[in-house]
Short mmCIF file of C-alpha atoms in Angstrom, two decimals:
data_model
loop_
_atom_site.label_atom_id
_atom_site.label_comp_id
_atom_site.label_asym_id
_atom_site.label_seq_id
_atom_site.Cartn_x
_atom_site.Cartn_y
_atom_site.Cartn_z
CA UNK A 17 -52.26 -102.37 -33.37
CA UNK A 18 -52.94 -102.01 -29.38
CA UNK A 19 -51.49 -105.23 -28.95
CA UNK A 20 -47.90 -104.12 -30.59
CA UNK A 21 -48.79 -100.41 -28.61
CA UNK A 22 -48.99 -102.31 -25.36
CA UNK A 23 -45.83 -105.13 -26.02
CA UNK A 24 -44.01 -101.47 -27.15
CA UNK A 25 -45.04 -99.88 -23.65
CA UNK A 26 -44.01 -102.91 -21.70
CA UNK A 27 -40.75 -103.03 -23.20
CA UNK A 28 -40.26 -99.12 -22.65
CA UNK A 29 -41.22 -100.05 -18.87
CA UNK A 30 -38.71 -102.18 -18.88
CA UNK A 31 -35.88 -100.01 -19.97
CA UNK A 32 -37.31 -97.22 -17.74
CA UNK A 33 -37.35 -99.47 -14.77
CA UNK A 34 -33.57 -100.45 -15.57
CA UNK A 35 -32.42 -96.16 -16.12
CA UNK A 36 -34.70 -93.57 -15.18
CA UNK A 37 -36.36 -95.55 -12.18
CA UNK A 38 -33.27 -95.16 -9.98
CA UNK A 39 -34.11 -91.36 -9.88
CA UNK A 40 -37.28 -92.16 -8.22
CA UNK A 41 -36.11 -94.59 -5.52
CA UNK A 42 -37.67 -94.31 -2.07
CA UNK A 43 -35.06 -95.72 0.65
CA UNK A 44 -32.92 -97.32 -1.81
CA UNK A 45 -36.04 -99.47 -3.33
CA UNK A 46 -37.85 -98.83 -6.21
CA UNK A 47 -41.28 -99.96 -7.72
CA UNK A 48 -41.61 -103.03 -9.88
CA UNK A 49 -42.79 -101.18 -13.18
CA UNK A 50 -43.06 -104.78 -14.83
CA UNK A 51 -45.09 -106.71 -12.31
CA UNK A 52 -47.50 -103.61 -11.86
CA UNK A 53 -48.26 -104.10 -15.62
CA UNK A 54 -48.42 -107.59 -15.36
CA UNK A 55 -51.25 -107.43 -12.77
CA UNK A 56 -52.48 -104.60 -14.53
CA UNK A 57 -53.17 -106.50 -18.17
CA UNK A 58 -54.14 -109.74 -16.26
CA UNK A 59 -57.09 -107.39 -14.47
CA UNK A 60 -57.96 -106.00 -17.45
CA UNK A 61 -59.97 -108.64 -19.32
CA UNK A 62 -57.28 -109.64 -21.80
CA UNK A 63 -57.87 -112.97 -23.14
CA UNK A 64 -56.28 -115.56 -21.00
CA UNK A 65 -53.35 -116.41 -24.34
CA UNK A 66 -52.96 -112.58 -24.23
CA UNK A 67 -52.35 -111.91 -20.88
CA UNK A 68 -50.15 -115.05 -20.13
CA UNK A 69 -47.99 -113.89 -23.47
CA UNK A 70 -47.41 -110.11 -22.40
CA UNK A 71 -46.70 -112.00 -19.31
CA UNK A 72 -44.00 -113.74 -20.31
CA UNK A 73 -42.49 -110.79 -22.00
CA UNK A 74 -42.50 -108.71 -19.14
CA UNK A 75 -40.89 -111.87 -16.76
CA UNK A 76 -38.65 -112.49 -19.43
CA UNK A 77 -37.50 -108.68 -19.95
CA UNK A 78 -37.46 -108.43 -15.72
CA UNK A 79 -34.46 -111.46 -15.73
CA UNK A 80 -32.65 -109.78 -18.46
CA UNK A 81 -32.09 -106.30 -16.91
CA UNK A 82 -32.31 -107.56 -13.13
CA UNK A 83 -28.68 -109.11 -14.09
CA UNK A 84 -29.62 -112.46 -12.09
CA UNK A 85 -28.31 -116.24 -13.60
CA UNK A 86 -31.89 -117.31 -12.80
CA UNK A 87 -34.99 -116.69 -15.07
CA UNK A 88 -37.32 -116.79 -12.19
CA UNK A 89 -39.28 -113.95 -13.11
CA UNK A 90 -39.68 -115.67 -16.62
CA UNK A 91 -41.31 -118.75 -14.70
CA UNK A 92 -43.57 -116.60 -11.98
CA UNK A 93 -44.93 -113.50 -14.12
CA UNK A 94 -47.10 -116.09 -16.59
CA UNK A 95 -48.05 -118.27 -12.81
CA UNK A 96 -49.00 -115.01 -11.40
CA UNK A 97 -51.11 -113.95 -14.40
CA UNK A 98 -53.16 -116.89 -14.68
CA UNK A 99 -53.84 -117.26 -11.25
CA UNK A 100 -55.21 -113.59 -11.29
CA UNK A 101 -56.89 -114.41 -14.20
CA UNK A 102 -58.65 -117.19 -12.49
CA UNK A 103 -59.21 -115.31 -9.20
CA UNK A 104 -60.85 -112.02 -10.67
CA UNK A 105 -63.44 -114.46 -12.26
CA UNK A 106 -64.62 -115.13 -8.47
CA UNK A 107 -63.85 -111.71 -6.88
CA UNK A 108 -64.60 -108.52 -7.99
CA UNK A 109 -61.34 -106.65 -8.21
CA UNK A 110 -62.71 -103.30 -9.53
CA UNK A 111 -61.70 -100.32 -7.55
CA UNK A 112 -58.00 -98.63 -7.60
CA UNK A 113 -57.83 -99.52 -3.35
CA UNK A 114 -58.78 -103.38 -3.79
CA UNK A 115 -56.14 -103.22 -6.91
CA UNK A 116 -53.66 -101.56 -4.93
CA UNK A 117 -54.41 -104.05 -1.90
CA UNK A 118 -54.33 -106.83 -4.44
CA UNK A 119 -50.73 -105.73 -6.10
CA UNK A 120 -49.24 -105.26 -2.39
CA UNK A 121 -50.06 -108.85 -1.99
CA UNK A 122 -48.41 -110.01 -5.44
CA UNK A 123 -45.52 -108.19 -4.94
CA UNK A 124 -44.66 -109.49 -1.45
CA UNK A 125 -45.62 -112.88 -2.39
CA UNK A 126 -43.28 -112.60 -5.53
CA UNK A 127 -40.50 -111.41 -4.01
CA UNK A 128 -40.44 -113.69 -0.89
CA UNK A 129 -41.21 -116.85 -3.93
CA UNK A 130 -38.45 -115.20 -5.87
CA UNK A 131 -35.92 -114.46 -3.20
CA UNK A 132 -36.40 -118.47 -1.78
CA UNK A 133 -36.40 -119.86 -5.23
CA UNK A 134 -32.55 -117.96 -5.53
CA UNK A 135 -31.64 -118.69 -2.21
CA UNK A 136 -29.40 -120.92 -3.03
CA UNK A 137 -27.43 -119.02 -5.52
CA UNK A 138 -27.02 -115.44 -3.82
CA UNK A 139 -25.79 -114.63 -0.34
CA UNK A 140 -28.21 -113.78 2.70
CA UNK A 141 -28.88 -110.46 3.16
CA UNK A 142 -29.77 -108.47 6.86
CA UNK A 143 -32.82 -109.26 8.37
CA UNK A 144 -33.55 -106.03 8.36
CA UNK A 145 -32.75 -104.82 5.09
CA UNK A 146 -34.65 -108.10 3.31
CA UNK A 147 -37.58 -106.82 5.60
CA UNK A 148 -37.46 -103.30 4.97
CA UNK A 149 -36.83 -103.99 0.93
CA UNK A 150 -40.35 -106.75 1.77
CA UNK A 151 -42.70 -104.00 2.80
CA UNK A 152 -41.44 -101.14 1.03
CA UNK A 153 -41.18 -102.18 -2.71
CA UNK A 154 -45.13 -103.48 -2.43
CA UNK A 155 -45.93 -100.64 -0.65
CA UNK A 156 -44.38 -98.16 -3.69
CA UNK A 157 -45.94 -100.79 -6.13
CA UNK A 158 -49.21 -100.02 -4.96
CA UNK A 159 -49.21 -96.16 -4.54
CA UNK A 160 -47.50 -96.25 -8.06
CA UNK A 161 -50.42 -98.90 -9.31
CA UNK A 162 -53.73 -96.11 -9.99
CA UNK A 163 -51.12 -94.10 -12.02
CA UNK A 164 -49.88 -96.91 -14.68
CA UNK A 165 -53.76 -98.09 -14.37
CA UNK A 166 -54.88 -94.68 -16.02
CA UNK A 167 -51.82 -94.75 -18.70
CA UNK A 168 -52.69 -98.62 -19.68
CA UNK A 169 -56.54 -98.27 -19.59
CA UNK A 170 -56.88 -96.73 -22.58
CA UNK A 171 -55.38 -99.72 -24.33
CA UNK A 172 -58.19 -102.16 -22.99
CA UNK B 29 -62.21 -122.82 -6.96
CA UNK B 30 -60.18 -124.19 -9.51
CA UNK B 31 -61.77 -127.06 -11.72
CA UNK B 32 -59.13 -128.90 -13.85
CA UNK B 33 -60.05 -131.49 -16.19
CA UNK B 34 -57.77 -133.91 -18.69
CA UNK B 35 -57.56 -131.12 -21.00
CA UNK B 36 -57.05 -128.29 -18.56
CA UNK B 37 -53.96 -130.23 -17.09
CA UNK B 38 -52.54 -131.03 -20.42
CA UNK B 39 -52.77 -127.27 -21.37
CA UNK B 40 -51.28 -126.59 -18.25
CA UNK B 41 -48.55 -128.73 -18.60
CA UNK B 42 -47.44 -128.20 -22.02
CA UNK B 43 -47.53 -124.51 -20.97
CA UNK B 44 -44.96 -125.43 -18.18
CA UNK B 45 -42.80 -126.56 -20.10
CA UNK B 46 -43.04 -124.08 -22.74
CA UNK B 47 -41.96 -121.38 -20.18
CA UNK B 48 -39.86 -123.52 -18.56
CA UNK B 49 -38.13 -123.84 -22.47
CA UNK B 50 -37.92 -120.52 -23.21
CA UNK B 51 -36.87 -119.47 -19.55
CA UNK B 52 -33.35 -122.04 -20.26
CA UNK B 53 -33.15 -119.54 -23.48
CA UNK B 54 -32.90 -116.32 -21.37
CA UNK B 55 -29.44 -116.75 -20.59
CA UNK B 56 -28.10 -117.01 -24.51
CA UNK B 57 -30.90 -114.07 -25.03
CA UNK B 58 -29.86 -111.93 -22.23
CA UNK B 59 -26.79 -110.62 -24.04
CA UNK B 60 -28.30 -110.17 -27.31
CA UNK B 61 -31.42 -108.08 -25.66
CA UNK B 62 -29.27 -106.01 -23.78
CA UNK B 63 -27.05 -104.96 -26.88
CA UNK B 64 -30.00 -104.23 -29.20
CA UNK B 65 -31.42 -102.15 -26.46
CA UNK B 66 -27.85 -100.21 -25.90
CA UNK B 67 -29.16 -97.25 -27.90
CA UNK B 68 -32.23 -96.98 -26.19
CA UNK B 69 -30.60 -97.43 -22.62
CA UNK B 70 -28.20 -95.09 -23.53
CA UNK B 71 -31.32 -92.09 -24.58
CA UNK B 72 -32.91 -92.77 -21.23
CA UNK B 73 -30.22 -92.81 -19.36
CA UNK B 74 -29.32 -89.27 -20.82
CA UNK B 75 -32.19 -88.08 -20.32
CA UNK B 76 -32.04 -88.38 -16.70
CA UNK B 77 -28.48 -87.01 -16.71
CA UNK B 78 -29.46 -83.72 -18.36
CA UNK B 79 -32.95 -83.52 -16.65
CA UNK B 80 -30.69 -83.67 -13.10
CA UNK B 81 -28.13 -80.78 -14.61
CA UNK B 82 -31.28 -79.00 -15.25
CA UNK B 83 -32.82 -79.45 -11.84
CA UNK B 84 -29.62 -79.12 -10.07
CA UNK B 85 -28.13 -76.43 -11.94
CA UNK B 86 -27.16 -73.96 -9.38
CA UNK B 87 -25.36 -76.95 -7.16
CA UNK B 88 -23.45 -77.63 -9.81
CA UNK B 89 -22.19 -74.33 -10.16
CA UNK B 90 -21.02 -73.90 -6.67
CA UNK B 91 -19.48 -77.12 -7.09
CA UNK B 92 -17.93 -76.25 -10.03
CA UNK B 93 -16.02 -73.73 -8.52
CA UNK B 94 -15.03 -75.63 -5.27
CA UNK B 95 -13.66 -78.22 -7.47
CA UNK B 96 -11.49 -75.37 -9.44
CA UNK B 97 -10.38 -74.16 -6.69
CA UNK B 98 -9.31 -77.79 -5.32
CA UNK B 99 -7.87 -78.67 -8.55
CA UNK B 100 -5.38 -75.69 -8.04
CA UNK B 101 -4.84 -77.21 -4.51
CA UNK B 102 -4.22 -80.84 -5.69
CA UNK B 103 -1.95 -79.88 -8.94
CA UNK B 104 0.55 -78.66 -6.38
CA UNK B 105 0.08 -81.53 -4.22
CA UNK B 106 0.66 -83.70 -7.02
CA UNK B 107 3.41 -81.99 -8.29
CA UNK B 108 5.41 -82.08 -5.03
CA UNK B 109 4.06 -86.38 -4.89
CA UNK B 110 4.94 -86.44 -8.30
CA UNK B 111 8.81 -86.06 -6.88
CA UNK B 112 8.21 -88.06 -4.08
CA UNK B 113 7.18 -90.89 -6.97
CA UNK B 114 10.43 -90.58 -8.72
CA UNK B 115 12.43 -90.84 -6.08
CA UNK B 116 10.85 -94.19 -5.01
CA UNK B 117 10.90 -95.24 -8.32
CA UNK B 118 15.15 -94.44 -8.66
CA UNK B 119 15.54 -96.26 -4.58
CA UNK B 120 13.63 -99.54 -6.01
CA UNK B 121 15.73 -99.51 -8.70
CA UNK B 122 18.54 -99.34 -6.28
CA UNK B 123 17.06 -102.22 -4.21
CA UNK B 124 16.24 -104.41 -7.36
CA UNK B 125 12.48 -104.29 -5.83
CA UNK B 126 10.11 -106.64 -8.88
CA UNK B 127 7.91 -103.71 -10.73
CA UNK B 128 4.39 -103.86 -10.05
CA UNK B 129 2.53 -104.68 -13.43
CA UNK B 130 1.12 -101.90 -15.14
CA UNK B 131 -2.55 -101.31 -15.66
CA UNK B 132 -4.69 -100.19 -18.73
CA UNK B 133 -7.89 -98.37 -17.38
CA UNK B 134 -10.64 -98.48 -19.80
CA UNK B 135 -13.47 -95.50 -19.44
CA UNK B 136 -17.28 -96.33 -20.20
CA UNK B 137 -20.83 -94.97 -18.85
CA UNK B 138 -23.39 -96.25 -17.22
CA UNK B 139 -26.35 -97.34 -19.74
CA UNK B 140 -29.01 -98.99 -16.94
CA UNK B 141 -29.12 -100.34 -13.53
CA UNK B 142 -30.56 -103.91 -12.07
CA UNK B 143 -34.10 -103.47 -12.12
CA UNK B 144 -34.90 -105.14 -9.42
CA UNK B 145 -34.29 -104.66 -5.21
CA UNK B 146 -31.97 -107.64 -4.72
CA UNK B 147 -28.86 -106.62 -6.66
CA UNK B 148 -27.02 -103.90 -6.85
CA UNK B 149 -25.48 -103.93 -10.41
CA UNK B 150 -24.82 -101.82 -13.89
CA UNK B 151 -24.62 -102.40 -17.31
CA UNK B 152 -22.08 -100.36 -19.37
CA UNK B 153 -21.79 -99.58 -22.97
CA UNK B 154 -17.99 -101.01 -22.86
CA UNK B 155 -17.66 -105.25 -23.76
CA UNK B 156 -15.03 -107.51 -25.06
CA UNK B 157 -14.70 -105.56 -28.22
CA UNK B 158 -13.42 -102.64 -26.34
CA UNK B 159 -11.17 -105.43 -24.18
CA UNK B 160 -13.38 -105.71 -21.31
CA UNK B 161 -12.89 -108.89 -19.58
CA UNK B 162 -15.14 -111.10 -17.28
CA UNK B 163 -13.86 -110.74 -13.70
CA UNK B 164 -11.74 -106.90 -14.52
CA UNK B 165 -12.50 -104.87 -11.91
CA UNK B 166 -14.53 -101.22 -12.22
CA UNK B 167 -13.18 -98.33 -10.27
CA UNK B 168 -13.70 -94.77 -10.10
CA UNK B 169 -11.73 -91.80 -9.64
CA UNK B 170 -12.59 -92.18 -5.79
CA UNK B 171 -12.35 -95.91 -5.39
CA UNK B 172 -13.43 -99.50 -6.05
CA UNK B 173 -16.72 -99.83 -7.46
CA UNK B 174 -16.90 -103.36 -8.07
CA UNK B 175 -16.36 -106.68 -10.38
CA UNK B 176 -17.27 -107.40 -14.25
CA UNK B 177 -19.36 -110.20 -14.23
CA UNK B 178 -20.25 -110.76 -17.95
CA UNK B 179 -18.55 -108.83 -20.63
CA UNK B 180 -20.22 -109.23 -24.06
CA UNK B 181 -19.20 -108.08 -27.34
CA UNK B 182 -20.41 -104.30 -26.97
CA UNK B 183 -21.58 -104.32 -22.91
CA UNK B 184 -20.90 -105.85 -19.91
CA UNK B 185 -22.47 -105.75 -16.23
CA UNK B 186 -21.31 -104.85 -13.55
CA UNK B 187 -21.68 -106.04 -10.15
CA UNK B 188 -21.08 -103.30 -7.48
CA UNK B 189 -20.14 -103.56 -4.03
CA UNK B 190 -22.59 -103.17 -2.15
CA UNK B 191 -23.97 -106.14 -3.89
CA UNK B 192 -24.22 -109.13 -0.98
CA UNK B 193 -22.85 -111.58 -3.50
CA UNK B 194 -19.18 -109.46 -4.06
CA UNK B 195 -16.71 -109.42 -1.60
CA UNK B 196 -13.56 -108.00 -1.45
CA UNK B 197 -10.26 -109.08 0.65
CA UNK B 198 -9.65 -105.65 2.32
CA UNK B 199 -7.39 -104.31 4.83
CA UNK B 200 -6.97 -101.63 7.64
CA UNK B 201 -5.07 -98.73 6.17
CA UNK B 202 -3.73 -97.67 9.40
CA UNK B 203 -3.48 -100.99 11.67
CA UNK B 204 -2.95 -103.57 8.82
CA UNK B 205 -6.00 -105.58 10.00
CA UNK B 206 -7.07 -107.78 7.37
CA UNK B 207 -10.88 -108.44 6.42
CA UNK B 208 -13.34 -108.88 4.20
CA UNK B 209 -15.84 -106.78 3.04
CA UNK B 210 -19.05 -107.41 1.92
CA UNK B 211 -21.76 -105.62 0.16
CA UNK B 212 -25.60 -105.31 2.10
CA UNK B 213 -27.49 -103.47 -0.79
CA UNK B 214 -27.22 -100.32 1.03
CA UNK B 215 -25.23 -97.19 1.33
CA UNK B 216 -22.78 -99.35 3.15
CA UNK B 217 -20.04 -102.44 3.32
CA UNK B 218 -19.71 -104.84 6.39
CA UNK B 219 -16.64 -106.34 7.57
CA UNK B 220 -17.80 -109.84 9.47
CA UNK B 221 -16.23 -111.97 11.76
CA UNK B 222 -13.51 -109.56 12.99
CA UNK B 223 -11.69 -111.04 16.25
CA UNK B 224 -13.06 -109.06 19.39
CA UNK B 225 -9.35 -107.59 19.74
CA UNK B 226 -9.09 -106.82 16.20
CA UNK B 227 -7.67 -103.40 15.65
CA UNK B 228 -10.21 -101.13 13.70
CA UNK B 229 -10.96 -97.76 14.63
CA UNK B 230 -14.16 -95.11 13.28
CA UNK B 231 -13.03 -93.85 10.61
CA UNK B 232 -10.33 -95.79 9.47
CA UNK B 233 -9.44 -96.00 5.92
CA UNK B 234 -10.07 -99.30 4.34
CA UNK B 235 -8.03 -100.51 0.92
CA UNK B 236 -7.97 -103.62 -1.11
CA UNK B 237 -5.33 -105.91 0.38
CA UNK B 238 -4.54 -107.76 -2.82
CA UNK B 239 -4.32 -111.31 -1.18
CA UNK B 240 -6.57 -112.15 -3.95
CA UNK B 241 -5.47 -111.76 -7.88
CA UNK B 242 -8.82 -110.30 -8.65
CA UNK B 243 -8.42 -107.02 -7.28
CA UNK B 244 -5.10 -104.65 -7.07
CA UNK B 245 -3.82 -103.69 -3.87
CA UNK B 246 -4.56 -100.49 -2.52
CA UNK B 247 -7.58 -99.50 -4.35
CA UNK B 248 -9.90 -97.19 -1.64
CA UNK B 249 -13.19 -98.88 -0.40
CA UNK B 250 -14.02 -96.69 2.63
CA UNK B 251 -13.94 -95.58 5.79
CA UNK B 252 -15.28 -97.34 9.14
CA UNK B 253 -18.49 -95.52 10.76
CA UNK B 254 -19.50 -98.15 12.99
CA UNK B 255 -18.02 -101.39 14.74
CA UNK B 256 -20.16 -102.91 16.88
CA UNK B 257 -19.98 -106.56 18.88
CA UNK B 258 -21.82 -109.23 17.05
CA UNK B 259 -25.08 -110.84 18.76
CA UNK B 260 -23.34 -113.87 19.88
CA UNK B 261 -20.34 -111.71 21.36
CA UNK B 262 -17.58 -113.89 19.80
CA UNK B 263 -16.77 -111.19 17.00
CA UNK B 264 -16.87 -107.84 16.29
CA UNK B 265 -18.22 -105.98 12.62
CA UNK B 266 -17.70 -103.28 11.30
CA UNK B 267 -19.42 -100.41 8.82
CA UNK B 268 -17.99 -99.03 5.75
CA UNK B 269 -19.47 -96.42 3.80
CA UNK B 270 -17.87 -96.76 0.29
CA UNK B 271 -15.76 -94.04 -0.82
CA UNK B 272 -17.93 -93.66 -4.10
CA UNK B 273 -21.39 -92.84 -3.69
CA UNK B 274 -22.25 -96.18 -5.42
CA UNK B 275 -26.38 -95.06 -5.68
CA UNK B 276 -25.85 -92.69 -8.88
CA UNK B 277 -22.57 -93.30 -10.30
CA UNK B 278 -22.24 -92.51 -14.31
CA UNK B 279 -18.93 -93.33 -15.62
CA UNK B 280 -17.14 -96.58 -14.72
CA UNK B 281 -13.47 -97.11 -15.14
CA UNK B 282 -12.02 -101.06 -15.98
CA UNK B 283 -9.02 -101.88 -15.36
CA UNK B 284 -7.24 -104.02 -17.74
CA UNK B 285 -4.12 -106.05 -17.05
#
């Protein structure tokens, strides 16, 4: 039942990332709702299968409404899971600052692995603009984070 | 940290290629997701649209009756263009000018946005069905908003823009300069590689030139706010801001040949 209560709420995530979000955009950028989940489940103890599977759904919902040809997302979000998975068996990542620290991270790294990887499809954009869109949507991501922690928890 | 064994890698591998399967399926899937979650899309994206009437329900109001006010204004104006029209329709009859073809404008709404940073694009609850076509172009009553990319059977997306992957052959209003503008996922448009005696001027109006078959001439883009000399002082760009305020847009206009 929690299982189909949680694939339901990533799915609404998705569709509230791709409508309502763009209400709550700070400087044109907006949080990734679907990658703070991601992190979110993966932190959470889920069993490894689990985790990798809502994964997959949220990567694979991210390429469908971002409106890219590549399925990037669909390839990184399970990556990103496991690794996490892996990693928060050797560090304690337990408090909302060291999550929010740990998101930032994910989210830069995703985007600058995401944005390379479609390099070669999409034209450049500003310096400035790639940078500002770098820092920012981590940033929002991880003030966002403590918020979807505390609407997900209850699900673990 | 990590200890991998036979078995590890094999997992690992097979689970590769498993993702790397069903990521080649998105494409075929991405259609059919979108158009089972049209109703959905379409509640939430309501929602927001009566939650901001609600919040901004006074500036609306005012606005309401500014608009009035310059409808009255404009009927007259249109009226006395409306003359103007037929009488330049009656001379190129005289002059045996070749008709422009005539366009069908198709009206949808906006059902969700790209979720991510990197793209600036919408999908709309209009597809082949309604006779959408890959590659019409969106407008709105203001100007040009962008470029069907993928029209399916019930929705299509949209690419706007401001998007860096769009660009549009464009020209000077006033000077006849021709350009071409591109999208930088902002509030704004560049024009690149303008010679250093090209002939642009702030706030210049800026129209589609129609060199291209994609989009009609004339259609309104924007106005120049800012030229400025490029770093290696060989060219000049310039700034557009678009003449629709392409960051909450709600209806979307296709034109159909």
């Amino acid at each position: 039942m929690k299982k189909a209560l949680l694939f339901a709420i990533i799915v609404a995530l998705g569709m509230f990332q791709a409508t309502l979000l763009n209400y709550f955009r700070i400087f044109l950028v907006k949080p990734d709702l679907l990658l703070i989940s991601m992190v979110i489940i993966s932190l959470s103890g889920t069993p490894v299968f689990l985790a990798i599977s809502f994964s997959l759904v949220a990567g694979m919902l991210k390429d469908i409404f971002s409106l890219n040809p590549s399925s990037v997302n669909t390839i990184l979000f399970p990556l990103w899971s496991y690794l996490i998975i892996r990693l928060s068996k050797k560090i304690s990542i337990d408090t909302n600052l060291t999550r929010a620290f740990f998101l930032f991270t994910i989210v830069i790294v995703n985007d600058l692995v995401a944005f390379s990887l479609s390099l070669p499809t999409v034209s450049p954009v500003s310096s400035g603009i790639f940078c500002k869109i770098l820092i920012l949507s981590p940033l929002y991501a991880a003030l966002v984070s403590p918020l979807l922690f505390k609407l997900l928890r209850p699900l673990f | 940290m990590f200890k991998f064994n036979q078995r590890k890698i094999t997992l690992l591998l097979v689970a590769a290629l498993g993702i790397l399967f069903v990521s080649s399926l998105i494409a075929p899937l991405r259609p059919a997701v979108i158009n089972t979650c049209r109703f959905p899309l379409i509640f939430f994206s309501s929602i927001g649209r009566e939650a901001k009437a609600l919040i901004f329900y006074h500036h609306n109001f005012i606005e309401n009756r500014r608009l009035r006010s310059e409808i009255d204004l404009l009927a007259q104006r249109l009226n006395a263009l409306n003359e103007a029209s037929l009488e330049n329709v009656r001379l190129k009859n005289l002059l045996s000018f070749k008709k422009d073809s005539s366009y069908k404008v198709i009206a949808s709404q906006v059902i969700g946005r790209s979720v991510d940073n990197w793209s600036s694009a919408v999908i709309i609850n209009k597809g082949r069905f309604h006779g959408v076509e890959t590659g019409s172009v969106a407008v709105s009553f203001l100007g040009l908003l962008g470029k069907v990319v993928d029209a399916d059977s019930l929705t299509s997306r949209v690419t706007l823009i401001n998007d860096p992957n769009l660009s549009v052959s464009a020209i000077d209003q006033r000077s006849r300069q021709e350009c071409l503008v591109t999208g930088t996922l902002e509030n704004s448009l560049i024009m690149r590689y303008l010679p250093k005696d090209a002939d642009i001027a702030l706030g210049d109006v800026i129209v589609s030139s129609g060199l291209t078959q994609s989009y009609p001439k004339g259609l309104l883009i924007g106005y120049v706010v800012d030229i400025t000399e490029e770093f290696s002082g060989l060219n000049k760009y310039a700034l557009i801001k678009p003449a629709v305020n392409l960051s909450n847009i709600e209806e979307v206009l296709i034109i159909v040949r």
